[in-house]
XYZ file of C-alpha atoms in Angstrom:
643
model
C -64.408 156.993 -82.169
C -65.898 153.788 -80.807
C -65.653 150.779 -83.090
C -69.021 149.423 -81.978
C -72.468 150.960 -81.787
C -75.579 149.865 -79.939
C -78.848 149.338 -81.759
C -82.079 148.948 -79.812
C -85.071 147.399 -81.548
C -88.561 148.191 -80.262
C -91.520 145.975 -81.062
C -94.220 147.699 -83.151
C -97.012 146.008 -81.175
C -95.564 146.638 -77.705
C -92.888 149.295 -77.457
C -91.989 148.215 -73.935
C -90.514 145.091 -75.526
C -86.998 145.799 -76.734
C -83.890 143.949 -77.829
C -80.417 145.385 -78.213
C -77.173 144.374 -79.829
C -73.683 145.867 -79.933
C -72.386 145.667 -83.471
C -69.446 146.972 -85.466
C -69.793 150.389 -87.035
C -70.442 150.082 -90.766
C -72.629 147.007 -90.527
C -76.320 147.281 -91.358
C -79.510 147.549 -89.361
C -80.353 144.093 -90.729
C -77.146 142.676 -89.211
C -78.029 144.369 -85.931
C -81.540 142.948 -85.986
C -80.314 139.409 -86.515
C -77.686 139.861 -83.803
C -80.418 141.016 -81.408
C -82.603 138.025 -82.277
C -85.172 140.044 -84.238
C -86.545 138.125 -87.230
C -86.377 140.721 -89.982
C -87.068 139.215 -93.392
C -84.875 140.042 -96.369
C -86.339 137.952 -99.157
C -84.179 139.599 -101.837
C -81.035 138.517 -100.014
C -80.283 142.000 -98.608
C -79.843 143.534 -102.059
C -82.353 146.340 -101.633
C -84.778 144.866 -104.152
C -87.819 144.382 -101.922
C -89.567 145.971 -98.934
C -89.614 143.071 -96.482
C -86.853 144.475 -94.212
C -88.568 147.878 -93.841
C -87.970 149.526 -90.422
C -88.508 152.952 -88.889
C -85.679 154.971 -87.338
C -86.952 156.462 -84.055
C -83.766 157.937 -82.695
C -80.065 158.151 -83.415
C -77.643 159.016 -86.161
C -77.980 157.203 -89.504
C -76.670 158.001 -92.977
C -78.890 159.568 -95.662
C -81.302 157.251 -97.517
C -79.894 155.206 -100.366
C -81.303 155.056 -103.878
C -82.761 151.634 -103.018
C -84.576 153.152 -100.012
C -86.245 155.721 -102.229
C -87.083 153.262 -105.024
C -88.637 150.665 -102.731
C -90.251 152.907 -100.109
C -90.986 156.149 -101.943
C -90.141 159.726 -100.966
C -92.959 160.051 -98.432
C -91.915 157.048 -96.311
C -88.258 158.034 -96.516
C -89.154 161.505 -95.152
C -90.920 159.745 -92.259
C -87.630 157.928 -91.444
C -88.563 154.545 -92.889
C -85.542 152.676 -94.247
C -84.520 149.323 -95.687
C -82.630 147.625 -92.862
C -80.377 145.840 -95.344
C -79.191 149.122 -96.898
C -78.775 151.310 -93.809
C -75.218 151.229 -92.473
C -74.635 152.164 -88.856
C -72.585 155.217 -87.929
C -73.828 155.645 -84.357
C -76.192 154.344 -81.687
C -79.790 154.071 -82.880
C -83.259 153.102 -81.742
C -85.344 151.377 -84.396
C -88.899 150.101 -84.601
C -89.123 146.603 -86.021
C -92.268 146.538 -88.119
C -94.546 143.543 -87.720
C -93.974 140.908 -90.398
C -96.754 140.255 -92.879
C -99.448 138.179 -91.229
C -99.606 135.075 -93.359
C -101.833 132.875 -91.250
C -103.532 129.878 -92.729
C -100.643 129.258 -95.112
C -101.671 126.659 -97.695
C -99.314 123.698 -97.533
C -99.725 121.117 -100.253
C -99.107 117.614 -98.969
C -99.287 114.461 -101.020
C -102.952 113.623 -101.581
C -102.527 110.098 -102.902
C -100.956 107.099 -101.230
C -97.862 105.422 -102.607
C -99.634 102.137 -101.884
C -102.071 102.919 -104.727
C -99.312 101.887 -107.158
C -99.521 98.130 -107.755
C -95.808 98.076 -108.652
C -94.780 99.430 -105.254
C -92.964 97.057 -102.890
C -93.220 97.731 -99.139
C -89.720 97.041 -97.813
C -88.731 99.928 -95.571
C -85.564 98.275 -94.240
C -86.724 98.618 -90.616
C -87.413 95.373 -88.741
C -88.431 94.718 -85.155
C -87.472 91.502 -83.366
C -89.133 90.503 -80.093
C -86.757 88.090 -78.345
C -85.996 86.620 -74.939
C -82.342 86.801 -74.076
C -80.606 85.398 -71.009
C -77.830 87.116 -69.134
C -74.471 85.399 -68.612
C -74.769 82.995 -65.655
C -71.331 81.449 -65.132
C -68.106 83.343 -64.572
C -65.927 80.917 -66.526
C -68.209 81.197 -69.591
C -66.636 83.775 -71.892
C -69.677 85.676 -73.083
C -71.365 89.076 -72.726
C -74.770 90.718 -72.665
C -74.406 91.708 -76.326
C -73.334 88.222 -77.406
C -76.297 86.680 -75.598
C -78.591 89.160 -77.352
C -77.095 88.408 -80.763
C -77.530 84.674 -80.192
C -81.340 84.999 -80.284
C -81.387 87.263 -83.359
C -81.250 86.135 -87.004
C -77.740 85.505 -88.280
C -78.108 88.347 -90.793
C -78.082 90.993 -88.039
C -74.836 92.959 -88.030
C -72.553 92.453 -85.017
C -71.578 96.132 -84.997
C -73.469 98.164 -82.429
C -73.625 101.874 -81.701
C -72.355 103.193 -78.394
C -75.834 104.497 -77.527
C -77.472 101.062 -77.964
C -74.612 99.400 -76.101
C -75.154 101.656 -73.101
C -78.801 100.570 -72.853
C -78.268 96.806 -73.245
C -77.413 95.887 -69.599
C -80.509 97.543 -68.170
C -82.936 96.379 -70.873
C -81.834 92.725 -70.846
C -82.525 92.498 -67.112
C -85.712 94.594 -66.917
C -88.396 92.109 -68.036
C -86.691 88.758 -67.584
C -84.865 89.160 -70.868
C -87.915 89.968 -73.016
C -86.840 92.768 -75.336
C -87.492 94.334 -78.722
C -84.579 95.132 -80.977
C -85.048 97.372 -84.004
C -82.752 97.117 -87.007
C -82.278 99.212 -90.120
C -80.725 97.244 -92.958
C -79.666 94.578 -90.427
C -77.909 96.971 -88.019
C -79.400 97.375 -84.511
C -80.526 100.981 -83.952
C -82.758 100.632 -80.868
C -83.349 98.284 -77.960
C -86.328 98.337 -75.565
C -87.629 96.168 -72.768
C -90.799 94.207 -73.523
C -92.763 93.926 -76.751
C -92.995 97.204 -78.753
C -93.307 95.536 -82.158
C -96.511 97.435 -82.990
C -94.697 100.767 -82.965
C -92.670 101.262 -86.145
C -92.866 104.706 -87.710
C -91.024 106.964 -90.102
C -91.193 110.462 -91.547
C -90.698 111.941 -95.001
C -89.703 115.602 -95.446
C -89.542 117.873 -98.462
C -87.392 120.846 -97.487
C -88.035 123.573 -100.012
C -86.539 127.034 -100.248
C -89.885 128.560 -99.278
C -91.664 125.864 -97.268
C -91.114 122.593 -95.426
C -93.686 119.791 -95.504
C -93.614 116.371 -93.918
C -95.614 113.207 -93.282
C -95.612 110.745 -90.381
C -96.169 107.210 -91.685
C -96.698 103.769 -90.187
C -93.823 101.747 -91.667
C -95.674 98.472 -91.252
C -98.892 99.432 -93.066
C -97.882 102.474 -95.121
C -100.694 104.518 -93.562
C -100.136 108.276 -93.254
C -100.826 109.251 -89.640
C -100.172 113.009 -89.759
C -99.165 115.787 -92.148
C -97.172 118.809 -91.005
C -95.705 121.828 -92.713
C -94.995 125.531 -92.691
C -92.786 128.279 -94.013
C -89.045 127.595 -94.112
C -87.685 129.868 -91.339
C -84.494 130.443 -93.338
C -86.521 132.784 -95.582
C -85.579 135.759 -93.408
C -82.057 135.431 -94.841
C -83.144 135.456 -98.495
C -86.051 134.309 -100.618
C -84.062 132.370 -103.211
C -81.183 129.904 -103.286
C -78.460 132.314 -104.347
C -79.457 134.771 -101.605
C -79.269 131.976 -99.042
C -75.888 130.857 -100.393
C -74.564 134.429 -100.512
C -75.514 134.851 -96.855
C -73.494 131.814 -95.760
C -70.582 131.985 -98.216
C -67.171 131.900 -96.521
C -68.828 132.229 -93.105
C -69.248 129.106 -90.960
C -71.217 130.976 -88.282
C -73.870 132.064 -90.763
C -73.998 128.547 -92.204
C -74.632 127.289 -88.674
C -77.416 129.872 -88.301
C -79.190 128.620 -91.432
C -78.691 125.016 -90.378
C -80.057 125.710 -86.909
C -83.190 127.288 -88.375
C -83.908 124.197 -90.489
C -83.129 121.697 -87.722
C -85.309 123.539 -85.220
C -88.183 123.576 -87.706
C -87.884 119.846 -88.404
C -87.643 119.055 -84.697
C -90.826 121.055 -84.139
C -92.587 119.280 -87.013
C -91.593 115.882 -85.594
C -93.036 116.905 -82.229
C -96.260 118.202 -83.827
C -96.744 115.076 -85.935
C -96.214 112.755 -82.975
C -98.678 114.731 -80.874
C -101.280 114.546 -83.651
C -100.822 110.781 -84.023
C -100.314 110.193 -80.282
C -97.108 108.228 -80.681
C -93.687 108.408 -79.043
C -90.961 110.187 -81.095
C -88.521 107.467 -79.981
C -90.447 105.039 -82.219
C -89.538 106.965 -85.375
C -86.790 104.880 -86.919
C -86.337 106.171 -90.450
C -86.545 109.681 -91.895
C -86.151 110.466 -95.592
C -85.250 114.032 -96.501
C -85.366 115.547 -99.975
C -84.536 119.079 -101.006
C -82.516 121.062 -103.495
C -78.729 120.997 -103.327
C -78.539 124.120 -101.177
C -81.065 122.882 -98.593
C -79.397 119.423 -98.603
C -75.942 120.845 -97.854
C -77.150 123.352 -95.249
C -79.005 120.673 -93.273
C -75.864 118.554 -93.246
C -73.725 121.542 -92.255
C -71.717 121.240 -95.468
C -70.132 124.406 -96.882
C -72.302 125.851 -99.679
C -69.720 128.426 -100.812
C -68.667 126.609 -103.953
C -72.186 125.504 -104.856
C -72.742 129.206 -105.555
C -69.651 129.607 -107.731
C -69.071 128.244 -111.236
C -69.141 125.368 -112.064
C -71.711 125.064 -109.183
C -70.571 121.589 -108.153
C -72.095 119.957 -105.063
C -69.767 118.652 -102.363
C -71.325 115.170 -102.640
C -73.933 113.569 -104.921
C -74.250 110.157 -103.266
C -77.221 108.961 -101.250
C -76.416 109.358 -97.551
C -77.631 107.787 -94.307
C -76.835 109.651 -91.096
C -77.883 108.816 -87.503
C -80.309 111.471 -86.248
C -78.033 112.012 -83.255
C -75.280 113.230 -85.566
C -77.318 116.018 -87.203
C -78.698 116.385 -84.463
C -82.445 115.737 -84.695
C -83.178 115.512 -80.986
C -86.886 114.803 -81.356
C -86.308 111.570 -83.302
C -83.155 110.414 -81.615
C -83.361 106.751 -82.731
C -83.911 107.478 -86.418
C -81.635 106.964 -89.353
C -81.897 110.002 -91.657
C -81.662 109.136 -95.346
C -80.861 111.759 -97.996
C -81.686 110.936 -101.614
C -78.912 111.558 -104.176
C -78.203 114.803 -106.016
C -78.017 114.758 -109.819
C -75.789 117.786 -110.454
C -75.440 121.453 -109.563
C -78.833 122.751 -108.491
C -80.694 119.602 -109.551
C -81.103 118.117 -106.135
C -82.676 115.284 -104.196
C -86.147 116.819 -104.555
C -85.929 116.305 -108.319
C -84.966 112.675 -107.799
C -88.010 112.274 -105.560
C -90.229 113.734 -108.306
C -88.752 111.281 -110.808
C -89.556 108.393 -108.464
C -93.096 109.586 -107.816
C -94.065 110.198 -111.455
C -92.232 107.123 -112.802
C -91.237 109.186 -115.822
C -88.227 106.883 -116.130
C -90.588 104.011 -117.015
C -92.655 105.813 -119.673
C -93.016 104.541 -123.237
C -93.794 108.096 -124.435
C -91.815 111.326 -124.138
C -92.919 113.219 -121.047
C -91.822 116.326 -119.183
C -91.791 116.862 -115.444
C -91.748 120.500 -114.304
C -91.126 121.174 -110.616
C -92.286 124.767 -110.196
C -90.728 126.520 -107.236
C -88.122 129.067 -106.238
C -85.619 126.883 -108.015
C -87.443 125.078 -110.819
C -86.292 121.858 -112.428
C -87.314 120.316 -115.712
C -86.926 116.604 -116.489
C -87.679 115.261 -119.959
C -87.506 111.781 -121.382
C -88.825 108.234 -121.254
C -87.590 104.747 -120.439
C -84.927 105.325 -123.090
C -83.255 108.010 -121.001
C -83.780 111.238 -119.063
C -82.326 114.725 -119.348
C -82.663 117.383 -116.684
C -81.931 121.066 -116.232
C -82.254 123.630 -113.463
C -84.373 126.708 -114.158
C -83.743 129.375 -111.498
C -87.170 130.995 -111.427
C -86.570 132.917 -108.209
C -89.156 133.574 -105.506
C -91.477 135.901 -107.460
C -94.020 133.162 -108.223
C -94.231 132.518 -104.492
C -94.913 136.165 -103.677
C -91.413 137.461 -102.899
C -90.024 140.643 -104.480
C -93.592 141.572 -105.476
C -94.909 144.848 -104.039
C -98.012 143.255 -102.523
C -96.753 139.700 -102.858
C -97.316 137.064 -100.213
C -97.493 133.324 -99.859
C -100.724 131.406 -100.231
C -102.322 132.416 -96.929
C -105.479 134.099 -95.648
C -106.115 137.334 -97.498
C -104.129 136.409 -100.608
C -105.630 136.942 -104.053
C -105.477 133.477 -105.632
C -107.729 133.881 -108.678
C -108.560 136.800 -110.991
C -111.416 137.184 -113.480
C -111.474 140.163 -115.878
C -114.505 141.039 -117.971
C -115.881 144.576 -117.939
C -114.240 144.893 -114.514
C -112.037 142.852 -112.188
C -113.218 140.174 -109.758
C -110.773 138.510 -107.348
C -111.069 135.330 -105.282
C -109.415 135.723 -101.884
C -108.152 132.846 -99.743
C -110.406 132.659 -96.688
C -112.967 135.005 -98.263
C -111.509 137.940 -96.294
C -110.385 141.444 -97.364
C -107.333 141.178 -99.624
C -103.939 141.939 -98.095
C -101.778 140.740 -100.995
C -101.440 138.397 -103.944
C -99.877 134.926 -104.082
C -98.283 133.028 -106.964
C -101.406 131.536 -108.497
C -103.042 134.970 -108.357
C -100.040 136.581 -110.046
C -100.161 134.094 -112.911
C -103.917 134.502 -113.254
C -103.716 138.304 -113.134
C -101.000 138.530 -115.795
C -102.824 136.092 -118.070
C -106.180 137.860 -117.756
C -104.587 141.296 -118.232
C -102.856 140.056 -121.402
C -106.125 138.646 -122.739
C -107.954 141.902 -121.931
C -105.145 143.829 -123.696
C -104.445 145.849 -120.573
C -101.048 144.202 -120.776
C -99.155 144.239 -124.057
C -97.570 140.998 -125.258
C -94.194 142.530 -124.371
C -95.273 142.670 -120.741
C -95.721 146.429 -120.652
C -98.838 147.851 -119.013
C -100.750 149.701 -121.666
C -100.018 153.423 -121.989
C -101.402 154.233 -125.445
C -104.954 153.677 -126.616
C -106.355 153.265 -123.124
C -109.563 154.905 -124.274
C -110.507 151.680 -126.088
C -110.552 149.732 -122.826
C -113.747 149.347 -120.784
C -114.089 152.314 -118.440
C -113.734 150.233 -115.265
C -110.433 148.754 -116.462
C -109.197 152.117 -117.704
C -109.799 153.633 -114.275
C -107.738 150.900 -112.631
C -104.591 151.887 -114.528
C -102.675 154.408 -112.447
C -99.452 156.294 -113.138
C -97.670 156.757 -109.816
C -94.247 157.808 -108.569
C -93.367 154.101 -108.633
C -94.422 153.812 -112.277
C -97.526 152.409 -113.898
C -99.668 149.957 -111.917
C -103.009 148.179 -112.187
C -105.325 148.191 -109.173
C -106.782 144.758 -108.464
C -108.584 145.589 -105.227
C -109.597 149.133 -104.208
C -108.585 150.569 -100.839
C -112.153 150.272 -99.525
C -112.180 146.514 -100.133
C -108.597 145.735 -99.141
C -107.375 144.681 -95.724
C -104.759 147.420 -95.812
C -104.929 151.203 -95.922
C -104.000 151.109 -99.594
C -105.159 149.355 -102.769
C -103.722 145.985 -103.771
C -102.058 146.663 -107.098
C -99.861 144.952 -109.651
C -96.943 147.173 -110.651
C -94.849 147.194 -113.793
C -91.895 146.016 -111.716
C -93.995 143.091 -110.418
C -94.801 142.030 -113.963
C -91.105 142.111 -114.890
C -90.346 139.800 -111.969
C -93.065 137.393 -113.144
C -91.616 137.526 -116.679
C -88.144 136.578 -115.454
C -89.529 133.705 -113.380
C -91.841 132.211 -115.990
C -89.270 132.627 -118.773
C -86.770 130.548 -116.819
C -89.212 127.629 -116.564
C -90.447 127.906 -120.155
C -86.911 128.193 -121.544
C -85.829 125.099 -119.637
C -88.588 123.080 -121.299
C -87.847 124.411 -124.796
C -84.104 123.944 -124.340
C -84.544 120.267 -123.476
C -86.887 119.884 -126.442
C -84.158 121.193 -128.713
C -81.403 119.094 -127.202
C -83.534 115.922 -127.346
C -85.141 116.766 -130.711
C -88.670 116.566 -129.294
C -91.453 118.492 -131.039
C -94.599 119.678 -129.290
C -96.549 116.870 -131.000
C -94.072 114.280 -129.690
C -94.511 115.500 -126.100
C -97.185 113.285 -124.591
C -97.546 115.018 -121.228
C -96.318 117.937 -119.135
C -96.586 117.086 -115.431
C -96.642 120.118 -113.139
C -95.338 119.493 -109.635
C -94.520 121.672 -106.687
C -95.935 123.206 -103.559
C -98.112 125.672 -105.442
C -98.159 124.093 -108.904
C -101.440 122.431 -107.949
C -103.154 125.792 -107.517
C -102.193 127.239 -110.895
C -104.847 127.763 -113.560
C -103.446 125.740 -116.488
C -104.901 128.006 -119.151
C -103.356 131.046 -117.432
C -99.994 129.266 -117.203
C -100.082 128.701 -120.964
C -101.262 132.273 -121.635
C -98.260 133.796 -119.851
C -95.949 131.172 -121.430
C -94.920 129.482 -118.226
C -95.382 126.219 -120.121
C -95.686 125.525 -123.883
C -98.965 125.996 -125.733
C -100.031 122.362 -125.811
C -103.518 120.833 -125.737
C -104.699 121.377 -122.170
C -105.407 117.682 -121.669
C -101.662 117.068 -122.046
C -100.927 119.276 -119.039
C -101.525 117.547 -115.711
C -101.025 118.155 -111.987
C -98.825 115.770 -110.022
C -99.235 117.438 -106.643
C -96.295 117.521 -104.274
C -94.357 114.845 -106.151
C -91.198 115.563 -104.140
C -92.944 114.620 -100.902
C -94.523 111.558 -102.497
C -91.116 110.449 -103.771
C -89.717 110.880 -100.268
C -92.567 108.730 -98.934
C -91.772 106.055 -101.505
C -88.119 106.001 -100.445
C -89.238 105.897 -96.807
C -91.426 102.838 -97.303
C -89.240 101.050 -99.828
C -85.502 100.477 -99.911
C -86.064 99.249 -103.472
C -87.200 102.754 -104.438
C -84.413 104.428 -102.459
C -81.813 102.341 -104.253
C -83.544 103.035 -107.563
C -83.064 106.775 -106.975
C -79.305 106.322 -106.767
C -79.187 104.272 -109.970
C -81.301 106.825 -111.854
C -79.210 109.747 -110.616
C -76.113 108.150 -112.121
C -77.789 107.752 -115.516
C -79.585 111.091 -115.901
C -77.885 113.663 -118.127
C -77.649 117.211 -116.857
C -77.950 120.099 -119.325
C -76.349 123.351 -118.150
C -78.584 126.020 -119.688
C -76.196 128.951 -119.270
C -73.466 127.063 -121.127
C -75.568 126.767 -124.299
C -75.312 129.826 -126.565
C -78.883 129.514 -127.889
C -80.411 129.680 -124.415
C -80.270 133.469 -124.213
C -82.325 133.874 -127.392
C -84.889 131.354 -126.125
C -85.101 133.154 -122.781
C -85.624 136.581 -124.350
C -88.329 135.209 -126.654
C -90.044 133.541 -123.680
C -90.461 136.903 -121.909
C -93.515 137.679 -124.031
C -97.145 136.781 -123.308
C -99.785 135.327 -125.603
C -102.238 137.965 -126.786
C -106.011 137.505 -127.206
C -105.612 136.486 -130.853
C -103.509 133.420 -129.993
C -105.530 130.269 -129.180
C -104.623 128.656 -125.877
C -104.732 124.910 -125.465
C -103.861 124.087 -129.060
C -101.332 125.278 -131.575
C -102.683 127.814 -134.033
C -102.292 126.593 -137.619
C -99.981 129.451 -138.496
C -98.115 129.525 -135.188
C -94.512 128.309 -135.398
C -93.713 125.141 -133.499
C -90.915 125.113 -130.967
C -87.639 124.659 -132.790
C -86.358 121.125 -132.408
C -82.981 121.282 -134.097
C -80.394 119.750 -131.816
C -78.407 122.450 -130.052
C -74.664 122.548 -130.357
């Protein structure tokens, strides 16, 4: 029996297009797809918990469907030879149709809306300097000198004598091209570029926030602080898992798979650099500084550092220090002259993106107790004031960003983003088009409105008893199917699919797990720091989609504590703003390192009381509980210091 089998993937749009791969028997259709260069998503990390890797077997020998196939796809699709690529192991040659990925055009990318220059305390000192000089070449043979020495002689004495091999190779041609007139660029007094003539007006940098789900960036004039272009899109690594642990599991103990993830991120950043430069009509060679922030996993992958042990207790990063790496060493080929700066990591899964949020919100300088909540696939909570900060990681998972939800999607055209429930349901769709799915803000809104309308019990269970008391329109939207109970948000006739857009019981459970992680992180820090709800002056919501969340709905589902609504604010994409601050100011970049050393990390799983808090946080607020203020008889969050 042959040890390898051949899998041929046909394109659903054009069956004449095919890709094949020879792969070892016993591996999965997902492995074969990736080997053939077919981008099949597996947002659950190939654990059979979602439908994103759904394919159709056209020909060949495959094993019987697994339980996960039947649970996720249903008996009817399984009979029609649909399978989960991640669960189908190969026993012979096969021909498979790769189904088109969900069309998520018009993806909403939240960039930083305010300028760092609006802060009067901000100091513009990016560390990049340009010197226009006129250097002479050596003229006498007996004079012991060199091109580099002659160049150094017309530069300030603070400029470092060390020079990179790349700059050295360019010196002889540049110094002789325009009668010695040349522009030398330094970063923290080390020469990083040399050009003939005067190019002093061109001094640019980029800031990137590399999230688990999306990547956003800004091109900025380092001299003026002006933002010239914003870029962003979905993180292409998502096909290998929607959350951090899935991404880590994919690359654990496998350097080739780590290189695959790294290549995806580097290619995306290179493309974003190209796009930004085209928008601003500048040369990529004039980008001299890039600041990158991201969680610990994204940080390590981009550097090509093994993430195996980040995913194993005690979840320690390989390095926490701030790093500066020449772009050539990564390599970032589109910005070849840049120095790439990585902000420090605090601990475990509290990464450089959290440090950027701390910089942007200046929570470290507050007289009052404040909380910073970075809502994303991996959420972080920071609490404190100028007297000290504590931080924890709250692994919310990708549900709030549409993954592992039956009709879930990112915030793109056709996504339900807002839900209103009165006698019936009304949905706001991004782009005002027929609905094709529901994004995170829509999920939060739907769960909150269903809880208020008592379609959803406070336990999170879709109502089964006493349905006759509900308005008829709502009652008719509750359906008991082979997949379990579900609530129809958009009927088939009004959807952009050949089926209704519904919220299932399993979807609601995923939302409960995600929101409970964030809520429990806040309450846990309150207990550890002995901070009551009254003592908490502000809850700042950050993150790529945090800006689109209805605050009242977030409180209703207990994503955040039931505080007066005026205490809950949006801080936009604080991670990107913090990266911009570090880009434009070495003072801020150095501050990030100092703060990272002082912040105290609280490991939630290591605290015995966390489980009880998490279980309690699974519930929703019913219609009898006021939102936006504490009911007189409602118990306050416990504030006894945890042991």
